[in-house]
Short mmCIF file of N, CA and C in Angstrom, two decimals:
data_model
loop_
_atom_site.label_atom_id
_atom_site.label_comp_id
_atom_site.label_asym_id
_atom_site.label_seq_id
_atom_site.Cartn_x
_atom_site.Cartn_y
_atom_site.Cartn_z
N MET A 1 -71.78 -17.21 -55.41
CA MET A 1 -70.71 -18.03 -55.84
C MET A 1 -70.03 -18.69 -54.65
N LYS A 2 -70.45 -19.80 -54.41
CA LYS A 2 -69.87 -20.59 -53.34
C LYS A 2 -68.77 -21.46 -53.91
N ALA A 3 -67.71 -21.54 -53.11
CA ALA A 3 -66.60 -22.39 -53.52
C ALA A 3 -66.91 -23.81 -53.11
N ASP A 4 -66.47 -24.69 -53.93
CA ASP A 4 -66.70 -26.09 -53.68
C ASP A 4 -65.69 -26.59 -52.64
N PRO A 5 -66.15 -27.07 -51.46
CA PRO A 5 -65.22 -27.55 -50.44
C PRO A 5 -64.40 -28.73 -50.92
N LYS A 6 -64.90 -29.54 -51.80
CA LYS A 6 -64.14 -30.69 -52.29
C LYS A 6 -62.99 -30.23 -53.19
N ALA A 7 -63.19 -29.14 -53.90
CA ALA A 7 -62.15 -28.64 -54.78
C ALA A 7 -61.00 -28.07 -53.96
N ASP A 8 -61.33 -27.38 -52.82
CA ASP A 8 -60.28 -26.83 -51.95
C ASP A 8 -59.46 -27.96 -51.33
N ALA A 9 -60.09 -29.01 -50.93
CA ALA A 9 -59.39 -30.14 -50.33
C ALA A 9 -58.51 -30.81 -51.36
N ALA A 10 -58.93 -30.86 -52.57
CA ALA A 10 -58.16 -31.49 -53.62
C ALA A 10 -56.96 -30.64 -54.00
N ALA A 11 -57.06 -29.31 -53.81
CA ALA A 11 -55.98 -28.41 -54.19
C ALA A 11 -54.78 -28.52 -53.23
N VAL A 12 -55.02 -28.87 -51.96
CA VAL A 12 -53.94 -29.01 -50.99
C VAL A 12 -53.35 -30.40 -51.14
N PRO A 13 -52.05 -30.49 -51.53
CA PRO A 13 -51.48 -31.81 -51.71
C PRO A 13 -51.19 -32.46 -50.36
N LYS A 14 -51.38 -33.71 -50.31
CA LYS A 14 -51.10 -34.46 -49.09
C LYS A 14 -49.60 -34.69 -49.01
N SER A 15 -49.04 -34.59 -47.77
CA SER A 15 -47.61 -34.81 -47.61
C SER A 15 -47.39 -36.33 -47.57
N SER A 16 -46.30 -36.69 -48.18
CA SER A 16 -46.02 -38.12 -48.25
C SER A 16 -45.31 -38.56 -46.98
N PRO A 17 -45.38 -39.83 -46.62
CA PRO A 17 -44.70 -40.33 -45.42
C PRO A 17 -43.18 -40.16 -45.53
N LYS A 18 -42.60 -40.19 -46.73
CA LYS A 18 -41.16 -40.00 -46.88
C LYS A 18 -40.74 -38.61 -46.41
N LYS A 19 -41.50 -37.59 -46.82
CA LYS A 19 -41.17 -36.23 -46.42
C LYS A 19 -41.27 -36.07 -44.91
N LEU A 20 -42.26 -36.65 -44.31
CA LEU A 20 -42.46 -36.57 -42.86
C LEU A 20 -41.29 -37.23 -42.14
N ILE A 21 -40.83 -38.37 -42.60
CA ILE A 21 -39.70 -39.06 -41.98
C ILE A 21 -38.42 -38.23 -42.13
N ILE A 22 -38.20 -37.63 -43.28
CA ILE A 22 -37.01 -36.80 -43.51
C ILE A 22 -37.03 -35.60 -42.57
N ILE A 23 -38.17 -34.96 -42.41
CA ILE A 23 -38.29 -33.79 -41.52
C ILE A 23 -37.98 -34.20 -40.08
N ILE A 24 -38.49 -35.33 -39.64
CA ILE A 24 -38.25 -35.79 -38.27
C ILE A 24 -36.76 -36.12 -38.07
N VAL A 25 -36.15 -36.78 -39.04
CA VAL A 25 -34.72 -37.12 -38.94
C VAL A 25 -33.88 -35.85 -38.88
N VAL A 26 -34.17 -34.87 -39.71
CA VAL A 26 -33.42 -33.60 -39.71
C VAL A 26 -33.59 -32.90 -38.37
N ALA A 27 -34.80 -32.86 -37.83
CA ALA A 27 -35.05 -32.21 -36.54
C ALA A 27 -34.27 -32.90 -35.43
N VAL A 28 -34.24 -34.23 -35.44
CA VAL A 28 -33.50 -34.98 -34.41
C VAL A 28 -32.00 -34.69 -34.55
N LEU A 29 -31.48 -34.65 -35.77
CA LEU A 29 -30.06 -34.35 -35.97
C LEU A 29 -29.72 -32.94 -35.49
N VAL A 30 -30.60 -31.99 -35.73
CA VAL A 30 -30.37 -30.61 -35.26
C VAL A 30 -30.35 -30.58 -33.74
N LEU A 31 -31.26 -31.29 -33.10
CA LEU A 31 -31.28 -31.33 -31.63
C LEU A 31 -30.03 -31.99 -31.07
N ILE A 32 -29.58 -33.08 -31.68
CA ILE A 32 -28.37 -33.76 -31.21
C ILE A 32 -27.15 -32.86 -31.37
N ALA A 33 -27.04 -32.22 -32.53
CA ALA A 33 -25.90 -31.32 -32.77
C ALA A 33 -25.93 -30.15 -31.78
N GLY A 34 -27.09 -29.60 -31.52
CA GLY A 34 -27.20 -28.50 -30.55
C GLY A 34 -26.84 -28.96 -29.15
N GLY A 35 -27.30 -30.13 -28.75
CA GLY A 35 -26.97 -30.66 -27.42
C GLY A 35 -25.48 -30.94 -27.29
N GLY A 36 -24.89 -31.50 -28.33
CA GLY A 36 -23.44 -31.77 -28.31
C GLY A 36 -22.65 -30.47 -28.24
N GLY A 37 -23.07 -29.47 -28.98
CA GLY A 37 -22.39 -28.17 -28.94
C GLY A 37 -22.52 -27.53 -27.57
N ALA A 38 -23.69 -27.61 -26.97
CA ALA A 38 -23.88 -27.04 -25.63
C ALA A 38 -23.04 -27.79 -24.61
N ALA A 39 -22.98 -29.10 -24.71
CA ALA A 39 -22.16 -29.89 -23.78
C ALA A 39 -20.69 -29.51 -23.92
N TRP A 40 -20.20 -29.39 -25.15
CA TRP A 40 -18.81 -28.99 -25.37
C TRP A 40 -18.55 -27.61 -24.78
N TYR A 41 -19.44 -26.66 -25.01
CA TYR A 41 -19.29 -25.30 -24.50
C TYR A 41 -19.18 -25.29 -22.98
N PHE A 42 -20.08 -25.99 -22.31
CA PHE A 42 -20.08 -25.98 -20.85
C PHE A 42 -18.90 -26.76 -20.28
N MET A 43 -18.48 -27.80 -20.95
CA MET A 43 -17.32 -28.55 -20.48
C MET A 43 -16.05 -27.72 -20.63
N GLN A 44 -15.93 -26.98 -21.70
CA GLN A 44 -14.78 -26.10 -21.89
C GLN A 44 -14.82 -24.98 -20.85
N GLY A 45 -15.97 -24.42 -20.60
CA GLY A 45 -16.11 -23.37 -19.60
C GLY A 45 -15.76 -23.88 -18.23
N GLY A 46 -16.13 -25.09 -17.88
CA GLY A 46 -15.80 -25.68 -16.59
C GLY A 46 -14.30 -25.89 -16.45
N ALA A 47 -13.65 -26.34 -17.51
CA ALA A 47 -12.20 -26.56 -17.45
C ALA A 47 -11.48 -25.23 -17.30
N ASP A 48 -11.92 -24.21 -18.05
CA ASP A 48 -11.29 -22.90 -17.94
C ASP A 48 -11.53 -22.31 -16.56
N GLY A 49 -12.68 -22.52 -15.99
CA GLY A 49 -12.98 -22.00 -14.66
C GLY A 49 -12.06 -22.61 -13.61
N LYS A 50 -11.82 -23.91 -13.71
CA LYS A 50 -10.92 -24.57 -12.75
C LYS A 50 -9.50 -24.08 -12.93
N ALA A 51 -9.07 -23.88 -14.19
CA ALA A 51 -7.72 -23.39 -14.44
C ALA A 51 -7.56 -21.98 -13.91
N ALA A 52 -8.60 -21.15 -14.06
CA ALA A 52 -8.51 -19.78 -13.56
C ALA A 52 -8.39 -19.76 -12.05
N VAL A 53 -9.09 -20.66 -11.37
CA VAL A 53 -8.99 -20.71 -9.92
C VAL A 53 -7.60 -21.14 -9.50
N LYS A 54 -7.02 -22.13 -10.20
CA LYS A 54 -5.67 -22.59 -9.87
C LYS A 54 -4.65 -21.48 -10.11
N GLU A 55 -4.82 -20.70 -11.20
CA GLU A 55 -3.89 -19.62 -11.50
C GLU A 55 -4.03 -18.49 -10.49
N ALA A 56 -5.24 -18.22 -10.03
CA ALA A 56 -5.47 -17.12 -9.10
C ALA A 56 -4.92 -17.43 -7.72
N ALA A 57 -4.88 -18.69 -7.34
CA ALA A 57 -4.40 -19.05 -6.01
C ALA A 57 -2.88 -18.88 -5.97
N PRO A 58 -2.37 -18.07 -5.03
CA PRO A 58 -0.93 -17.89 -4.98
C PRO A 58 -0.22 -19.16 -4.53
N ALA A 59 1.00 -19.32 -5.01
CA ALA A 59 1.78 -20.50 -4.65
C ALA A 59 2.12 -20.48 -3.17
N GLU A 60 2.46 -19.30 -2.66
CA GLU A 60 2.80 -19.15 -1.25
C GLU A 60 2.04 -17.94 -0.70
N PRO A 61 1.72 -17.96 0.57
CA PRO A 61 1.10 -16.76 1.15
C PRO A 61 2.13 -15.64 1.22
N PRO A 62 1.68 -14.38 1.20
CA PRO A 62 2.64 -13.28 1.27
C PRO A 62 3.39 -13.28 2.60
N VAL A 63 4.56 -12.69 2.58
CA VAL A 63 5.41 -12.61 3.76
C VAL A 63 5.53 -11.13 4.12
N TYR A 64 5.61 -10.84 5.42
CA TYR A 64 5.65 -9.46 5.88
C TYR A 64 6.98 -9.17 6.55
N VAL A 65 7.50 -7.95 6.28
CA VAL A 65 8.77 -7.51 6.86
C VAL A 65 8.49 -6.22 7.64
N PRO A 66 8.42 -6.29 8.96
CA PRO A 66 8.19 -5.05 9.72
C PRO A 66 9.47 -4.21 9.76
N LEU A 67 9.32 -2.90 9.62
CA LEU A 67 10.45 -1.99 9.72
C LEU A 67 10.37 -1.23 11.03
N GLU A 68 11.51 -0.73 11.48
CA GLU A 68 11.55 0.04 12.72
C GLU A 68 10.84 1.37 12.51
N LYS A 69 10.53 2.02 13.60
CA LYS A 69 9.84 3.30 13.58
C LYS A 69 10.75 4.37 12.97
N PHE A 70 10.16 5.23 12.15
CA PHE A 70 10.86 6.37 11.57
C PHE A 70 10.31 7.63 12.22
N VAL A 71 11.18 8.56 12.58
CA VAL A 71 10.78 9.87 13.09
C VAL A 71 11.55 10.90 12.29
N VAL A 72 10.83 11.75 11.55
CA VAL A 72 11.48 12.75 10.70
C VAL A 72 10.80 14.10 10.86
N ASN A 73 11.58 15.17 10.64
CA ASN A 73 11.02 16.51 10.55
C ASN A 73 10.41 16.65 9.17
N LEU A 74 9.20 17.22 9.14
CA LEU A 74 8.54 17.46 7.86
C LEU A 74 8.94 18.83 7.33
N GLN A 75 8.70 19.06 6.06
CA GLN A 75 8.96 20.38 5.48
C GLN A 75 8.07 21.40 6.17
N PRO A 76 8.63 22.55 6.55
CA PRO A 76 7.86 23.53 7.32
C PRO A 76 6.70 24.13 6.54
N GLU A 77 5.57 24.27 7.23
CA GLU A 77 4.40 24.97 6.69
C GLU A 77 3.99 26.04 7.71
N ASP A 78 3.45 25.60 8.83
CA ASP A 78 3.01 26.51 9.90
C ASP A 78 3.84 26.24 11.15
N GLY A 79 5.12 26.23 11.01
CA GLY A 79 5.98 25.92 12.14
C GLY A 79 6.54 24.53 12.00
N GLU A 80 7.25 24.10 13.03
CA GLU A 80 7.91 22.80 13.04
C GLU A 80 6.87 21.68 13.20
N GLN A 81 6.97 20.68 12.37
CA GLN A 81 6.13 19.48 12.48
C GLN A 81 6.99 18.27 12.21
N TYR A 82 6.63 17.18 12.83
CA TYR A 82 7.37 15.95 12.56
C TYR A 82 6.40 14.79 12.34
N LEU A 83 6.93 13.76 11.73
CA LEU A 83 6.16 12.55 11.42
C LEU A 83 6.81 11.38 12.13
N GLN A 84 5.99 10.64 12.82
CA GLN A 84 6.41 9.37 13.42
C GLN A 84 5.59 8.30 12.72
N ILE A 85 6.29 7.39 12.06
CA ILE A 85 5.60 6.40 11.24
C ILE A 85 6.26 5.03 11.41
N GLN A 86 5.43 4.03 11.39
CA GLN A 86 5.92 2.65 11.41
C GLN A 86 5.06 1.87 10.42
N PHE A 87 5.70 1.01 9.66
CA PHE A 87 4.96 0.23 8.67
C PHE A 87 5.63 -1.11 8.43
N THR A 88 4.90 -1.96 7.70
CA THR A 88 5.36 -3.29 7.34
C THR A 88 5.31 -3.41 5.83
N LEU A 89 6.31 -4.05 5.25
CA LEU A 89 6.34 -4.29 3.81
C LEU A 89 5.82 -5.68 3.52
N GLN A 90 5.06 -5.81 2.45
CA GLN A 90 4.57 -7.11 2.01
C GLN A 90 5.39 -7.56 0.81
N VAL A 91 5.94 -8.77 0.89
CA VAL A 91 6.75 -9.34 -0.18
C VAL A 91 6.24 -10.75 -0.49
N PRO A 92 6.55 -11.29 -1.67
CA PRO A 92 5.99 -12.59 -2.03
C PRO A 92 6.72 -13.81 -1.46
N THR A 93 8.03 -13.68 -1.17
CA THR A 93 8.78 -14.88 -0.78
C THR A 93 9.73 -14.59 0.37
N LEU A 94 10.20 -15.65 1.00
CA LEU A 94 11.19 -15.53 2.08
C LEU A 94 12.54 -15.04 1.54
N GLU A 95 12.84 -15.33 0.28
CA GLU A 95 14.09 -14.84 -0.32
C GLU A 95 14.09 -13.32 -0.36
N GLN A 96 12.93 -12.72 -0.63
CA GLN A 96 12.82 -11.26 -0.64
C GLN A 96 13.02 -10.69 0.76
N VAL A 97 12.54 -11.40 1.78
CA VAL A 97 12.74 -10.97 3.17
C VAL A 97 14.23 -10.91 3.47
N ASP A 98 14.95 -11.96 3.09
CA ASP A 98 16.39 -12.00 3.34
C ASP A 98 17.11 -10.87 2.60
N LEU A 99 16.72 -10.61 1.36
CA LEU A 99 17.33 -9.55 0.58
C LEU A 99 17.08 -8.19 1.21
N ILE A 100 15.87 -7.96 1.66
CA ILE A 100 15.53 -6.68 2.29
C ILE A 100 16.28 -6.51 3.61
N LYS A 101 16.31 -7.55 4.42
CA LYS A 101 17.03 -7.46 5.70
C LYS A 101 18.52 -7.23 5.49
N ALA A 102 19.10 -7.85 4.48
CA ALA A 102 20.53 -7.68 4.21
C ALA A 102 20.85 -6.26 3.75
N ASN A 103 19.87 -5.57 3.18
CA ASN A 103 20.07 -4.22 2.66
C ASN A 103 19.27 -3.17 3.45
N MET A 104 18.97 -3.45 4.70
CA MET A 104 18.15 -2.55 5.51
C MET A 104 18.72 -1.13 5.60
N PRO A 105 20.03 -0.91 5.74
CA PRO A 105 20.52 0.47 5.78
C PRO A 105 20.16 1.28 4.54
N LYS A 106 20.22 0.65 3.36
CA LYS A 106 19.84 1.35 2.13
C LYS A 106 18.35 1.69 2.14
N ILE A 107 17.54 0.76 2.60
CA ILE A 107 16.10 1.00 2.65
C ILE A 107 15.78 2.11 3.63
N GLN A 108 16.39 2.08 4.81
CA GLN A 108 16.15 3.13 5.80
C GLN A 108 16.55 4.49 5.26
N SER A 109 17.66 4.57 4.58
CA SER A 109 18.11 5.84 4.01
C SER A 109 17.13 6.35 2.95
N ARG A 110 16.70 5.48 2.07
CA ARG A 110 15.75 5.87 1.03
C ARG A 110 14.44 6.37 1.63
N VAL A 111 13.94 5.66 2.63
CA VAL A 111 12.67 6.02 3.25
C VAL A 111 12.81 7.33 4.02
N LEU A 112 13.90 7.51 4.75
CA LEU A 112 14.11 8.76 5.48
C LEU A 112 14.17 9.95 4.54
N LEU A 113 14.88 9.82 3.44
CA LEU A 113 14.95 10.92 2.47
C LEU A 113 13.56 11.23 1.89
N LEU A 114 12.81 10.20 1.61
CA LEU A 114 11.46 10.39 1.07
C LEU A 114 10.56 11.07 2.10
N LEU A 115 10.54 10.56 3.32
CA LEU A 115 9.64 11.10 4.34
C LEU A 115 9.99 12.55 4.69
N SER A 116 11.27 12.87 4.77
CA SER A 116 11.66 14.22 5.16
C SER A 116 11.39 15.25 4.07
N SER A 117 11.04 14.82 2.87
CA SER A 117 10.70 15.75 1.80
C SER A 117 9.21 16.10 1.77
N LYS A 118 8.43 15.54 2.67
CA LYS A 118 6.97 15.71 2.66
C LYS A 118 6.53 16.85 3.57
N ARG A 119 5.34 17.36 3.29
CA ARG A 119 4.67 18.36 4.13
C ARG A 119 3.51 17.66 4.84
N ALA A 120 3.15 18.14 6.00
CA ALA A 120 2.06 17.55 6.77
C ALA A 120 0.76 17.58 5.98
N SER A 121 0.51 18.65 5.24
CA SER A 121 -0.74 18.76 4.48
C SER A 121 -0.83 17.70 3.38
N GLU A 122 0.30 17.23 2.90
CA GLU A 122 0.29 16.17 1.87
C GLU A 122 -0.08 14.82 2.46
N LEU A 123 0.19 14.63 3.75
CA LEU A 123 0.03 13.31 4.36
C LEU A 123 -1.24 13.16 5.20
N ASN A 124 -1.96 14.24 5.42
CA ASN A 124 -3.12 14.20 6.31
C ASN A 124 -4.32 13.46 5.72
N THR A 125 -4.43 13.38 4.42
CA THR A 125 -5.60 12.77 3.79
C THR A 125 -5.33 11.29 3.47
N PRO A 126 -6.40 10.51 3.35
CA PRO A 126 -6.21 9.11 2.93
C PRO A 126 -5.51 9.00 1.57
N GLU A 127 -5.84 9.93 0.65
CA GLU A 127 -5.18 9.90 -0.65
C GLU A 127 -3.68 10.17 -0.51
N GLY A 128 -3.32 11.07 0.41
CA GLY A 128 -1.92 11.36 0.65
C GLY A 128 -1.18 10.15 1.21
N LYS A 129 -1.83 9.42 2.09
CA LYS A 129 -1.21 8.22 2.66
C LYS A 129 -1.05 7.13 1.59
N ARG A 130 -2.05 6.99 0.71
CA ARG A 130 -1.94 6.02 -0.39
C ARG A 130 -0.80 6.41 -1.34
N GLN A 131 -0.70 7.73 -1.62
CA GLN A 131 0.39 8.21 -2.48
C GLN A 131 1.74 7.93 -1.84
N LEU A 132 1.83 8.16 -0.54
CA LEU A 132 3.08 7.88 0.17
C LEU A 132 3.41 6.38 0.10
N SER A 133 2.41 5.53 0.23
CA SER A 133 2.64 4.08 0.10
C SER A 133 3.24 3.74 -1.26
N SER A 134 2.68 4.32 -2.31
CA SER A 134 3.21 4.08 -3.66
C SER A 134 4.65 4.55 -3.79
N GLU A 135 4.95 5.70 -3.19
CA GLU A 135 6.31 6.23 -3.27
C GLU A 135 7.29 5.39 -2.46
N ILE A 136 6.85 4.88 -1.31
CA ILE A 136 7.71 4.00 -0.51
C ILE A 136 8.00 2.71 -1.28
N ILE A 137 6.97 2.14 -1.89
CA ILE A 137 7.15 0.91 -2.69
C ILE A 137 8.16 1.16 -3.81
N ALA A 138 8.00 2.29 -4.51
CA ALA A 138 8.93 2.60 -5.61
C ALA A 138 10.35 2.77 -5.09
N ALA A 139 10.51 3.44 -3.94
CA ALA A 139 11.86 3.66 -3.39
C ALA A 139 12.50 2.35 -2.94
N VAL A 140 11.73 1.50 -2.29
CA VAL A 140 12.28 0.23 -1.79
C VAL A 140 12.54 -0.74 -2.94
N ASN A 141 11.74 -0.69 -3.99
CA ASN A 141 11.91 -1.62 -5.11
C ASN A 141 13.06 -1.27 -6.04
N GLU A 142 13.66 -0.09 -5.88
CA GLU A 142 14.82 0.24 -6.71
C GLU A 142 15.91 -0.80 -6.44
N PRO A 143 16.61 -1.25 -7.48
CA PRO A 143 17.65 -2.27 -7.27
C PRO A 143 18.72 -1.78 -6.30
N PHE A 144 19.28 -2.69 -5.54
CA PHE A 144 20.32 -2.35 -4.58
C PHE A 144 21.69 -2.18 -5.25
N VAL A 145 21.86 -2.81 -6.41
CA VAL A 145 23.10 -2.67 -7.16
C VAL A 145 22.77 -2.18 -8.56
N ASP A 146 23.74 -1.53 -9.22
CA ASP A 146 23.52 -1.04 -10.58
C ASP A 146 23.13 -2.17 -11.51
N LYS A 147 22.09 -1.95 -12.27
CA LYS A 147 21.58 -2.92 -13.24
C LYS A 147 21.17 -4.24 -12.59
N GLY A 148 20.84 -4.18 -11.30
CA GLY A 148 20.40 -5.37 -10.59
C GLY A 148 18.89 -5.54 -10.73
N ALA A 149 18.40 -6.64 -10.20
CA ALA A 149 16.97 -6.91 -10.24
C ALA A 149 16.27 -6.10 -9.14
N PRO A 150 15.10 -5.56 -9.44
CA PRO A 150 14.37 -4.82 -8.40
C PRO A 150 13.79 -5.78 -7.36
N GLN A 151 13.50 -5.24 -6.20
CA GLN A 151 12.83 -6.02 -5.17
C GLN A 151 11.37 -6.20 -5.57
N LEU A 152 10.66 -7.02 -4.84
CA LEU A 152 9.27 -7.33 -5.19
C LEU A 152 8.30 -6.93 -4.08
N VAL A 153 8.51 -5.76 -3.49
CA VAL A 153 7.59 -5.27 -2.46
C VAL A 153 6.27 -4.90 -3.14
N SER A 154 5.17 -5.42 -2.62
CA SER A 154 3.88 -5.19 -3.27
C SER A 154 2.95 -4.28 -2.47
N ASP A 155 3.22 -4.09 -1.17
CA ASP A 155 2.31 -3.26 -0.37
C ASP A 155 3.04 -2.71 0.84
N VAL A 156 2.54 -1.56 1.31
CA VAL A 156 2.99 -0.95 2.55
C VAL A 156 1.80 -0.92 3.49
N LEU A 157 1.96 -1.49 4.66
CA LEU A 157 0.87 -1.56 5.63
C LEU A 157 1.28 -0.74 6.86
N TYR A 158 0.57 0.38 7.07
CA TYR A 158 0.91 1.26 8.19
C TYR A 158 0.47 0.64 9.50
N THR A 159 1.36 0.69 10.50
CA THR A 159 1.01 0.23 11.85
C THR A 159 0.97 1.40 12.83
N SER A 160 1.59 2.53 12.45
CA SER A 160 1.54 3.74 13.26
C SER A 160 1.80 4.92 12.32
N PHE A 161 1.03 6.00 12.51
CA PHE A 161 1.15 7.17 11.63
C PHE A 161 0.75 8.40 12.44
N ILE A 162 1.72 9.13 12.93
CA ILE A 162 1.44 10.30 13.79
C ILE A 162 2.14 11.53 13.22
N ILE A 163 1.37 12.59 13.05
CA ILE A 163 1.94 13.87 12.64
C ILE A 163 1.71 14.85 13.79
N GLN A 164 2.80 15.50 14.25
CA GLN A 164 2.66 16.52 15.31
C GLN A 164 3.34 17.78 14.88
#
């Protein structure tokens, strides 16, 4: 039982030129819509990228306020020990520098009280020094007047750190 090749050819309907044109037009429209969507996506991403760079760039470079050397007795562990430390505060503006300089006695008092409460074993490790930096920032950022605005010290940069 052989199948008739002419019958198989007759069973497959021929596609009309109208259907072929419609398929091509739909495919072109899909490609155009996809290209337009991709262009919009990348243009939006480029605009957001430029805005993010502008937002990330600080308006002014940070300003540094060096403080005088502090020498304090540490809490006793294995005999008398003292800490000699010098550091610089990082602030965002010159107005903050003026505010800190005008209130330097309060800052010195706060830092001295903080430093004299420490033990040498707490300060010997890098983690201890980082913790001390956080505590100094918190102490200096406390408002100088009741219900006043806090200072904007963002970092403590050690320039000398000696424990004896």
